[in-house]
PDB file of C-alpha atoms in Angstrom:
ATOM      1  CA  MET A 271    -110.475 -67.049   8.080  1.00  0.00           C
ATOM      2  CA  THR A 272    -110.018 -69.764   5.595  1.00  0.00           C
ATOM      3  CA  ASP A 273    -111.594 -69.303   2.056  1.00  0.00           C
ATOM      4  CA  ARG A 274    -113.047 -71.985  -0.099  1.00  0.00           C
ATOM      5  CA  ALA A 275    -109.919 -72.629  -2.237  1.00  0.00           C
ATOM      6  CA  GLU A 276    -107.924 -73.226   0.963  1.00  0.00           C
ATOM      7  CA  LEU A 277    -110.445 -75.628   2.160  1.00  0.00           C
ATOM      8  CA  ASN A 278    -110.407 -77.475  -0.995  1.00  0.00           C
ATOM      9  CA  HIS A 279    -106.728 -77.518  -0.845  1.00  0.00           C
ATOM     10  CA  ILE A 280    -106.683 -79.081   2.608  1.00  0.00           C
ATOM     11  CA  LYS A 281    -109.443 -81.711   1.768  1.00  0.00           C
ATOM     12  CA  GLY A 282    -107.258 -82.668  -1.425  1.00  0.00           C
ATOM     13  CA  LYS A 283    -104.032 -83.192   0.667  1.00  0.00           C
ATOM     14  CA  TYR A 284    -106.027 -85.223   3.213  1.00  0.00           C
ATOM     15  CA  LEU A 285    -107.618 -87.420   0.372  1.00  0.00           C
ATOM     16  CA  GLN A 286    -104.296 -87.886  -1.269  1.00  0.00           C
ATOM     17  CA  LYS A 287    -102.454 -88.826   1.969  1.00  0.00           C
ATOM     18  CA  TYR A 288    -104.996 -90.884   3.584  1.00  0.00           C
ATOM     19  CA  ALA A 289    -107.480 -91.832   0.662  1.00  0.00           C
ATOM     20  CA  GLN A 290    -110.397 -90.638   2.709  1.00  0.00           C
ATOM     21  CA  GLU A 291    -112.649 -87.727   1.923  1.00  0.00           C
ATOM     22  CA  ILE A 292    -113.534 -85.312   4.814  1.00  0.00           C
ATOM     23  CA  ASP A 293    -116.373 -82.669   5.004  1.00  0.00           C
ATOM     24  CA  ASP A 294    -115.793 -78.898   5.264  1.00  0.00           C
ATOM     25  CA  TRP A 295    -115.865 -78.722   9.146  1.00  0.00           C
ATOM     26  CA  SER A 296    -113.062 -81.134   9.415  1.00  0.00           C
ATOM     27  CA  ALA A 297    -111.024 -79.329   6.902  1.00  0.00           C
ATOM     28  CA  LEU A 298    -111.783 -76.051   8.862  1.00  0.00           C
ATOM     29  CA  LEU A 299    -110.500 -77.702  12.008  1.00  0.00           C
ATOM     30  CA  LEU A 300    -107.497 -79.059  10.268  1.00  0.00           C
ATOM     31  CA  ALA A 301    -106.581 -75.542   8.969  1.00  0.00           C
ATOM     32  CA  GLU A 302    -106.997 -74.119  12.398  1.00  0.00           C
ATOM     33  CA  VAL A 303    -104.764 -76.777  13.855  1.00  0.00           C
ATOM     34  CA  GLU A 304    -102.181 -76.255  11.203  1.00  0.00           C
ATOM     35  CA  GLU A 305    -102.178 -72.396  11.692  1.00  0.00           C
ATOM     36  CA  ASN A 306    -101.705 -72.796  15.452  1.00  0.00           C
ATOM     37  CA  PHE A 307     -99.079 -75.521  15.048  1.00  0.00           C
ATOM     38  CA  GLY A 308     -97.257 -73.099  12.612  1.00  0.00           C
ATOM     39  CA  ARG A 309     -97.332 -70.194  15.205  1.00  0.00           C
ATOM     40  CA  MET A 310     -96.136 -72.427  17.972  1.00  0.00           C
ATOM     41  CA  THR A 311     -93.207 -73.756  15.778  1.00  0.00           C
ATOM     42  CA  SER A 312     -92.208 -70.135  15.080  1.00  0.00           C
ATOM     43  CA  ASP A 313     -92.334 -69.278  18.728  1.00  0.00           C
ATOM     44  CA  LEU A 314     -90.155 -72.491  19.642  1.00  0.00           C
ATOM     45  CA  ASP A 315     -87.653 -71.546  17.026  1.00  0.00           C
ATOM     46  CA  GLN A 316     -87.383 -67.927  18.500  1.00  0.00           C
ATOM     47  CA  SER A 317     -86.899 -69.514  21.880  1.00  0.00           C
ATOM     48  CA  ILE A 318     -84.129 -71.865  20.623  1.00  0.00           C
ATOM     49  CA  ASP A 319     -82.428 -68.966  19.022  1.00  0.00           C
ATOM     50  CA  ALA A 320     -82.524 -67.079  22.166  1.00  0.00           C
ATOM     51  CA  ILE A 321     -81.188 -69.939  24.148  1.00  0.00           C
ATOM     52  CA  ASP A 322     -78.331 -70.519  21.621  1.00  0.00           C
ATOM     53  CA  LYS A 323     -77.392 -66.962  21.828  1.00  0.00           C
ATOM     54  CA  ALA A 324     -77.365 -67.032  25.641  1.00  0.00           C
ATOM     55  CA  ALA A 325     -75.288 -70.263  25.725  1.00  0.00           C
ATOM     56  CA  ALA A 326     -72.810 -68.636  23.216  1.00  0.00           C
ATOM     57  CA  ALA A 327     -72.575 -65.580  25.516  1.00  0.00           C
ATOM     58  CA  ILE A 328     -71.849 -67.763  28.583  1.00  0.00           C
ATOM     59  CA  LYS A 329     -69.321 -69.698  26.625  1.00  0.00           C
ATOM     60  CA  SER A 330     -67.371 -66.558  25.498  1.00  0.00           C
ATOM     61  CA  ASN A 331     -67.204 -65.157  29.068  1.00  0.00           C
ATOM     62  CA  GLN A 332     -65.779 -68.426  30.539  1.00  0.00           C
ATOM     63  CA  ARG A 333     -62.067 -68.799  30.719  1.00  0.00           C
ATOM     64  CA  SER A 334     -60.954 -72.294  30.898  1.00  0.00           C
ATOM     65  CA  VAL A 335     -57.723 -73.008  32.731  1.00  0.00           C
ATOM     66  CA  HIS A 336     -55.898 -76.358  32.511  1.00  0.00           C
ATOM     67  CA  PHE A 337     -53.102 -77.592  34.804  1.00  0.00           C
ATOM     68  CA  SER A 338     -50.780 -80.272  34.273  1.00  0.00           C
ATOM     69  CA  ASP A 339     -50.116 -80.734  38.085  1.00  0.00           C
ATOM     70  CA  LYS A 340     -52.540 -80.950  40.981  1.00  0.00           C
ATOM     71  CA  LYS A 341     -50.216 -78.752  43.069  1.00  0.00           C
ATOM     72  CA  LEU A 342     -50.484 -75.951  40.560  1.00  0.00           C
ATOM     73  CA  ALA A 343     -54.238 -76.168  40.488  1.00  0.00           C
ATOM     74  CA  PHE A 344     -54.383 -76.052  44.275  1.00  0.00           C
ATOM     75  CA  TRP A 345     -52.073 -73.032  44.328  1.00  0.00           C
ATOM     76  CA  HIS A 346     -54.210 -71.365  41.683  1.00  0.00           C
ATOM     77  CA  GLY A 347     -57.380 -72.103  43.730  1.00  0.00           C
ATOM     78  CA  LEU A 348     -55.912 -70.590  46.863  1.00  0.00           C
ATOM     79  CA  ALA A 349     -54.723 -67.459  45.078  1.00  0.00           C
ATOM     80  CA  VAL A 350     -58.253 -66.924  43.801  1.00  0.00           C
ATOM     81  CA  SER A 351     -59.819 -67.525  47.044  1.00  0.00           C
ATOM     82  CA  LEU A 352     -57.536 -66.322  49.496  1.00  0.00           C
ATOM     83  CA  PRO A 353     -58.107 -62.619  49.323  1.00  0.00           C
ATOM     84  CA  TRP A 354     -61.850 -63.111  49.997  1.00  0.00           C
ATOM     85  CA  SER A 355     -61.262 -65.598  52.749  1.00  0.00           C
ATOM     86  CA  VAL A 356     -58.819 -63.177  54.434  1.00  0.00           C
ATOM     87  CA  VAL A 357     -61.430 -60.410  54.255  1.00  0.00           C
ATOM     88  CA  ALA A 358     -64.212 -62.766  55.596  1.00  0.00           C
ATOM     89  CA  ILE A 359     -62.037 -63.781  58.439  1.00  0.00           C
ATOM     90  CA  VAL A 360     -60.806 -60.147  59.353  1.00  0.00           C
ATOM     91  CA  SER A 361     -64.376 -59.013  59.198  1.00  0.00           C
ATOM     92  CA  LEU A 362     -65.529 -61.981  61.418  1.00  0.00           C
ATOM     93  CA  CYS A 363     -62.834 -61.226  64.058  1.00  0.00           C
ATOM     94  CA  LEU A 364     -63.498 -57.487  64.043  1.00  0.00           C
ATOM     95  CA  PHE A 365     -67.355 -58.098  64.578  1.00  0.00           C
ATOM     96  CA  SER A 366     -66.706 -60.587  67.227  1.00  0.00           C
ATOM     97  CA  TRP A 367     -64.262 -58.206  69.036  1.00  0.00           C
ATOM     98  CA  LEU A 368     -66.717 -55.325  68.595  1.00  0.00           C
ATOM     99  CA  ILE A 369     -69.533 -57.527  70.193  1.00  0.00           C
ATOM    100  CA  SER A 370     -67.316 -58.725  72.995  1.00  0.00           C
ATOM    101  CA  THR A 371     -66.017 -55.175  73.901  1.00  0.00           C
ATOM    102  CA  GLY A 372     -69.631 -53.977  73.737  1.00  0.00           C
ATOM    103  CA  GLU A 373     -70.677 -56.664  76.149  1.00  0.00           C
ATOM    104  CA  GLU A 374     -67.792 -55.898  78.540  1.00  0.00           C
ATOM    105  CA  TYR A 375     -68.579 -52.098  78.388  1.00  0.00           C
ATOM    106  CA  ARG A 376     -72.246 -52.690  79.151  1.00  0.00           C
ATOM    107  CA  GLU A 377     -71.412 -55.004  82.010  1.00  0.00           C
ATOM    108  CA  LEU A 378     -68.878 -52.439  83.595  1.00  0.00           C
ATOM    109  CA  ARG A 379     -71.359 -49.652  82.778  1.00  0.00           C
ATOM    110  CA  ARG A 380     -74.060 -51.645  84.860  1.00  0.00           C
ATOM    111  CA  ILE A 381     -71.754 -51.993  87.839  1.00  0.00           C
ATOM    112  CA  VAL A 382     -70.721 -48.409  87.923  1.00  0.00           C
ATOM    113  CA  ASP A 383     -74.410 -47.443  87.696  1.00  0.00           C
ATOM    114  CA  ALA A 384     -75.512 -49.803  90.398  1.00  0.00           C
ATOM    115  CA  TYR A 385     -72.695 -48.828  92.786  1.00  0.00           C
ATOM    116  CA  LYS A 386     -72.495 -44.864  92.831  1.00  0.00           C
ATOM    117  CA  ASN A 387     -69.404 -44.913  94.886  1.00  0.00           C
ATOM    118  CA  ALA A 388     -67.559 -47.178  92.482  1.00  0.00           C
ATOM    119  CA  PRO A 389     -65.419 -44.308  90.879  1.00  0.00           C
ATOM    120  CA  HIS A 390     -63.934 -43.713  94.424  1.00  0.00           C
ATOM    121  CA  TYR A 391     -62.305 -47.269  94.374  1.00  0.00           C
ATOM    122  CA  ARG A 392     -60.336 -46.563  91.244  1.00  0.00           C
ATOM    123  CA  LEU A 393     -57.064 -45.989  92.796  1.00  0.00           C
ATOM    124  CA  LEU A 394     -57.433 -49.016  95.233  1.00  0.00           C
ATOM    125  CA  MET A 395     -58.223 -51.277  92.138  1.00  0.00           C
ATOM    126  CA  GLU A 396     -55.184 -49.964  90.328  1.00  0.00           C
ATOM    127  CA  ASN A 397     -52.730 -50.243  93.214  1.00  0.00           C
ATOM    128  CA  GLY A 398     -54.063 -53.012  95.244  1.00  0.00           C
ATOM    129  CA  GLU A 399     -52.460 -56.351  95.470  1.00  0.00           C
ATOM    130  CA  ILE A 400     -54.907 -59.395  95.524  1.00  0.00           C
ATOM    131  CA  LEU A 401     -53.456 -62.426  97.366  1.00  0.00           C
ATOM    132  CA  GLN A 402     -54.878 -65.956  96.576  1.00  0.00           C
ATOM    133  CA  LYS A 403     -54.851 -68.250  99.557  1.00  0.00           C
ATOM    134  CA  ASP A 404     -56.798 -71.553 100.395  1.00  0.00           C
ATOM    135  CA  GLY A 405     -59.296 -70.843  97.397  1.00  0.00           C
ATOM    136  CA  SER A 406     -60.071 -67.296  98.549  1.00  0.00           C
ATOM    137  CA  SER A 407     -59.020 -63.794  97.472  1.00  0.00           C
ATOM    138  CA  TYR A 408     -57.645 -61.105  99.904  1.00  0.00           C
ATOM    139  CA  LEU A 409     -56.611 -57.516  99.417  1.00  0.00           C
ATOM    140  CA  LYS A 410     -53.208 -57.514 100.949  1.00  0.00           C
ATOM    141  CA  LEU A 411     -52.455 -54.164 102.793  1.00  0.00           C
ATOM    142  CA  ARG A 412     -49.640 -53.368 105.362  1.00  0.00           C
ATOM    143  CA  PRO A 413     -49.825 -50.956 108.163  1.00  0.00           C
ATOM    144  CA  GLN A 414     -48.811 -47.234 107.560  1.00  0.00           C
ATOM    145  CA  ALA A 415     -45.100 -47.105 107.801  1.00  0.00           C
ATOM    146  CA  ASN A 416     -44.820 -43.508 108.629  1.00  0.00           C
ATOM    147  CA  LYS A 417     -47.194 -40.703 109.570  1.00  0.00           C
ATOM    148  CA  GLY A 418     -46.671 -38.982 106.115  1.00  0.00           C
ATOM    149  CA  ASP A 419     -48.476 -39.764 102.862  1.00  0.00           C
ATOM    150  CA  LEU A 420     -50.254 -42.960 102.446  1.00  0.00           C
ATOM    151  CA  LEU A 421     -49.741 -45.368  99.389  1.00  0.00           C
ATOM    152  CA  ILE A 422     -53.264 -45.846  98.161  1.00  0.00           C
ATOM    153  CA  GLY A 423     -54.132 -49.384  97.688  1.00  0.00           C
ATOM    154  CA  ARG A 424     -51.023 -50.487  99.765  1.00  0.00           C
ATOM    155  CA  GLU A 425     -51.254 -49.145 103.178  1.00  0.00           C
ATOM    156  CA  TYR A 426     -54.062 -48.868 105.824  1.00  0.00           C
ATOM    157  CA  ILE A 427     -54.548 -46.805 109.038  1.00  0.00           C
ATOM    158  CA  PHE A 428     -55.768 -48.598 112.138  1.00  0.00           C
ATOM    159  CA  ASP A 429     -57.852 -46.478 114.442  1.00  0.00           C
ATOM    160  CA  LYS A 430     -57.077 -47.586 117.957  1.00  0.00           C
ATOM    161  CA  LYS A 431     -60.185 -45.595 119.454  1.00  0.00           C
ATOM    162  CA  SER A 432     -62.849 -46.828 117.084  1.00  0.00           C
ATOM    163  CA  LYS A 433     -60.956 -50.284 116.321  1.00  0.00           C
ATOM    164  CA  GLU A 434     -61.349 -49.690 112.552  1.00  0.00           C
ATOM    165  CA  MET A 435     -59.048 -50.143 109.751  1.00  0.00           C
ATOM    166  CA  LEU A 436     -59.029 -47.201 107.398  1.00  0.00           C
ATOM    167  CA  VAL A 437     -58.202 -47.989 103.811  1.00  0.00           C
ATOM    168  CA  PRO A 438     -57.395 -44.800 101.822  1.00  0.00           C
ATOM    169  CA  LEU A 439     -59.272 -44.470  98.413  1.00  0.00           C
ATOM    170  CA  GLY A 440     -57.882 -41.221  97.336  1.00  0.00           C
ATOM    171  CA  ARG A 441     -57.647 -37.473  97.852  1.00  0.00           C
ATOM    172  CA  LYS A 442     -60.019 -34.795  96.698  1.00  0.00           C
TER     173      LYS A 442
END
């Protein structure tokens, strides 16, 4: 709190400055305002000092580079950003490849799961020749040349009795 001598001092300063007398309550309020203002001023000074120290630390960590030619500046910027750009592009390509491979695998897996006899067609798919004609696709086969081994995916057997064409899919 404020004592009597301090109140008289405040009243005297006010009288000297403004040539007006004030009562004790006004002097007490002025003392309170001055005390709070002093506290705020010291807090503000501490904040300004902290900001100045942070600014000095930032300035000391910065490295200024000046170029006399725009080409040199461009090559410097490219050298600084190129490694990160290459890493980003390679990562993006790898990620895209993994996603597309995963999608293809899931599609093939779905087909194999949907058609249980699909693995039996493997040799036919490896050796068969597809012919494109008039906007349609055909599996091109020829009759069996000799009665020996059949070329899977290349030859067929025509059974005259049942009038069926037999396409070999492999041997067990």
